Amino acid sequence: MAAVPDEPLLAAVAVDVPGQDAFTWRVPEALAAVAVPGASVTVPFGPRTVRGFIIALERKTPEPALAGKLKDVLAVRPEVRVPPHLLRLIRWGARYYRCSVGEFLAGSIPAAVREGKTIKVERRLVRVAGFAGKLTARQQAVQAALPAEPLTWVVAMQRSGGSRDILGKLVVAGALVELVEDADVLEVRLEAALERHPHTDEQQVAIDAVAAALDAGRHEAFLLYGVTGSGKTLVYLDLAERVIAAGRQALFLLPEIGLTPQLAARVRSRIPRTVVWHSGFTDGERAELWRRVAAGEVDLVLGTRSALFAPLPAPGLIIVDEEHDQSYKQESVPRYHARDLAVVYGKQLAIPVILGSATPSLESVHNGRERRYRVLTLKNRPRGGQLPTPTVVDMRREFNEAKRRAELSRVLVEALTATVRRREQAIILLNRRGWSPVVTCTQCGVTAQCTACDISLTFHRGAGLLKCHYCGHERGMPAACPACGGTLSATGIGTEQLEQLVRQVVPGVRTLRADADTTGGRQGHAKLLQIFAAGEADVLVGTQMVAKGLDFARVTLVGVLHADRCLSTPEFRAAERTYQLVAQVAGRAGRGERPGTVIVQAFDPEALPIACAVAGRPKPFYDAELALRAEYGYPPSSGLVRVLWTGPAEPAVRAAAETDGQRILDAASPLGAVVLGPTPAALAWLKGQHRWHLLIKAPSRGAAQSLLDALGPLKRHSGVVTAIDVDPANTG
Ligand code: ADP
Ligand code: ZN
């Protein structure tokens, strides 16, 4: 036996509690060989036994105060290890977004992995439709012998007569896919045209720029600013292939609604060892994915924001598509922004990061102008096809001329009718689900309100319910006003009513609706889009989830209702979101051979975000908006931090906000930061909680961090939850 070292091995272990990053335990010598940073361990924690991750190790004599109290690590699971580079990113993120390392790990490593559940996931194989790659005659015969249904390895071997070795080769070649979940089957059955187009000049310039950084092994952040359909995806995939050929892996992030089976099929047709990573997986599936990624069995991870924390052994390139999208910001602890953290990761790893968008965020445009990001532009669509010039309908004038209040303008009705007659397809977008957003009594004027929120209830006619879209509360729609017995009237329109309206104005039309009410269940969204893509409906009516990432060749008409509604919300990003919505939608029509028509209905069509989006002139919008942000001290001209206090009792919430607010103000003044509030939040009562908040506008992100450092942890107030949100996406 080896001699026992004099000094004990001490492990700093992060556990899932707020406040302190790590606590110290002694590693018994029997476990010393397997205890490595990033490894999952079991430790006694007060009266409980908990799991945590080792974040540092050191041999030293414990301080006398600690020595007596020191307890032993109970177990190490070396098979679950957060790679060192990922651990470094998470530690950085915990510091920047102000939570403990343990909390960040808990929010980024799947529960099943952390808890060490051994879940058996049966791996199954499915044939890829329309696989066009090269195979040997024997491989071809084996592939052809397999049915379209997924089979376990053993059954697949029996059915095809192929050995495990041959099936394995077919997987590597991309002719078979190994599934983690059923829903993937959909994607594998899609035939993705293998794209190997010669690059356009613009694409070549972009690829060369990123490749130069790749070859030199240096970090650089690129903003790939390209109109929809300009061939950004092709650029990503070509670069990813290079990275993979060099033995590293690629991360491809996209917004929640951008993750469609079409895209997954497209990526997989180029890069067979691709896995899709999103929040809809079961625990077992996640654990299995994690294991495969960590084991180096995967070349590309395609996923939503949490995919940033996939344990790739050697990431070589990070792609953040639709970088402006709001879903990159997590709205619960850890409150990270995946795009910003991706850039930090790229810096730490010395690898390039590509942020792509047709409507970049103000932050990224600013970073481009300041030369922190290199801007690469794609101005043209390689397959030709002009971006349609939208028609704007001024709804005030429409009401005057048509002499009635109709939700669908005459132009839009005409265009819809013509589109359907030509057997083409249309998409109509309205950012509100349900039948009517407001239900009022015609006699006493009372509006149906949620009991737990300051929100009026939305009428869902099909379900016969009044629903709160914030907390999920629902109750039956009463026959008469509960207060006075008067008649109830539903005003305003949501997607449910819009779908019916479309059926009325275009007799015989086949409609489909995509919103949170119709896309429930795993991959419900994908299935709906599938039906639409297959031409089984003429008109797709939906909320913003239809605005992005769709690429349907037969869609020649896109309509947007209430395009300017978002402008009246008290959010500093309201103009940016409006611009992005309209500009994105405009890019959706006319992607195929046939030209597209876009019709935008608004009450204030002259509003700059709408006018610029419609005219395809981004610069005046970005210039004006950046100037406004600078004038009012909002990002990207400042470092914004929001502090939010919530609790069931108003006085306690208010007292906490006022006490902490004073301390924050004292810390802010010397750093030149401005503090707004504390005040009740715009949504002052939500999900049964009173809400107070405060905004810190520091001169820069760095200054905001210095301020938070100087402030130190905020006191805990009983009955109140305090949240610090760095770079908030929402301030409502
Ligand atoms: P984006 O990601 O910018 O929306 P895509 O990469 O989806 O654009 O490209 C739009 C369409 O143009 C796709 O059908 C793609 O196959 C095609 N395409 C991309 N690059 C080229 C090219 N160099 N030559 C011909 N077609 C191309
Ligand atoms: Zn509610």
Coordinates of N, CA, C and O and ligand atoms in Angstrom, one line a residue, residues 195 197-200 203 226-236 266 321-322 378 381-383 551 588 591, ligand 1:
E195 N -27.5 19.5 -49.5 CA -27.2 20.8 -50.1 C -25.7 20.9 -50.2 O -25.0 20.9 -49.2
H197 N -24.3 23.4 -52.5 CA -24.2 24.4 -53.5 C -22.8 25.0 -53.5 O -22.2 25.1 -52.5
P198 N -22.4 25.5 -54.7 CA -21.2 26.3 -54.7 C -21.6 27.6 -54.0 O -22.7 28.1 -54.1
H199 N -20.6 28.1 -53.2 CA -21.0 29.3 -52.4 C -21.1 30.5 -53.2 O -20.5 30.7 -54.2
T200 N -22.0 31.4 -52.8 CA -22.0 32.7 -53.4 C -20.8 33.5 -52.9 O -20.2 33.1 -51.9
Q203 N -21.2 34.4 -49.3 CA -21.0 33.3 -48.4 C -19.5 32.9 -48.3 O -19.0 32.6 -47.2
G226 N -27.7 38.5 -42.2 CA -28.1 38.1 -43.5 C -29.6 38.0 -43.5 O -30.2 37.4 -42.6
V227 N -30.2 38.5 -44.6 CA -31.7 38.5 -44.7 C -32.1 37.0 -44.7 O -31.3 36.1 -44.9
T228 N -33.4 36.8 -44.4 CA -33.9 35.4 -44.3 C -33.7 34.8 -45.7 O -34.0 35.5 -46.7
G229 N -33.3 33.6 -45.8 CA -33.1 32.9 -47.1 C -31.8 33.3 -47.8 O -31.6 33.0 -48.9
S230 N -30.9 34.0 -47.0 CA -29.6 34.4 -47.7 C -28.6 33.3 -47.6 O -27.4 33.5 -48.1
G231 N -28.9 32.2 -47.0 CA -27.9 31.1 -47.0 C -27.0 31.1 -45.7 O -25.9 30.6 -45.8
K232 N -27.5 31.6 -44.6 CA -26.8 31.5 -43.4 C -26.5 30.1 -42.9 O -25.4 29.7 -42.5
T233 N -27.6 29.3 -43.0 CA -27.5 27.9 -42.5 C -26.4 27.2 -43.3 O -25.6 26.4 -42.7
L234 N -26.3 27.4 -44.5 CA -25.3 26.8 -45.3 C -23.9 27.2 -44.8 O -23.0 26.3 -44.8
V235 N -23.7 28.4 -44.5 CA -22.4 28.9 -43.9 C -22.1 28.2 -42.6 O -21.0 27.7 -42.4
Y236 N -23.1 28.1 -41.8 CA -22.9 27.4 -40.5 C -22.5 25.9 -40.7 O -21.5 25.5 -40.1
R266 N -32.2 18.7 -42.0 CA -31.2 19.4 -42.8 C -29.8 19.3 -42.3 O -28.9 19.0 -43.0
D321 N -27.9 31.0 -33.8 CA -28.8 31.4 -34.9 C -29.9 32.3 -34.3 O -30.4 32.0 -33.1
E322 N -30.5 33.2 -35.0 CA -31.5 34.1 -34.6 C -31.1 34.7 -33.2 O -31.8 34.6 -32.2
L378 N -24.8 39.2 -45.6 CA -25.3 38.4 -46.7 C -26.5 39.2 -47.2 O -27.6 39.2 -46.5
R381 N -30.4 36.7 -51.8 CA -30.8 35.4 -51.7 C -30.2 34.6 -52.8 O -30.4 34.9 -54.0
P382 N -29.4 33.5 -52.5 CA -28.7 32.8 -53.6 C -29.7 32.2 -54.6 O -29.3 32.2 -55.8
R383 N -30.8 31.8 -54.2 CA -31.7 31.2 -55.2 C -32.6 32.3 -55.9 O -33.6 32.0 -56.4
D551 N -40.0 27.7 -43.4 CA -39.6 27.8 -44.8 C -40.5 26.9 -45.7 O -40.2 25.7 -45.9
R588 N -40.7 35.7 -44.6 CA -41.3 34.4 -44.7 C -42.0 34.1 -46.0 O -42.1 32.9 -46.3
R591 N -40.4 32.4 -50.4 CA -39.1 31.7 -50.3 C -39.0 30.7 -51.5 O -37.9 30.3 -51.8
Ligands
ADP1 P1 -31.0 31.4 -44.0 O1 -30.5 30.4 -43.0 O2 -30.2 32.6 -44.2 O3 -32.5 31.7 -43.9 P2 -30.8 29.1 -45.8 O4 -29.4 28.6 -45.5 O5 -31.9 28.4 -45.2 O6 -30.9 30.7 -45.5 O7 -30.9 29.2 -47.4 C1 -32.1 29.5 -48.1 C2 -32.2 28.6 -49.3 O8 -31.2 28.9 -50.2 C3 -32.0 27.1 -48.9 O9 -33.0 26.4 -49.7 C4 -30.6 26.8 -49.4 O10 -30.5 25.4 -49.7 C5 -30.4 27.7 -50.5 N1 -29.0 28.1 -50.7 C6 -28.2 28.5 -49.7 N2 -27.0 28.8 -50.2 C7 -27.0 28.5 -51.6 C8 -26.1 28.7 -52.7 N3 -24.9 29.1 -52.5 N4 -26.6 28.3 -53.9 C9 -27.8 27.9 -54.1 N5 -28.7 27.8 -53.1 C10 -28.4 28.1 -51.9

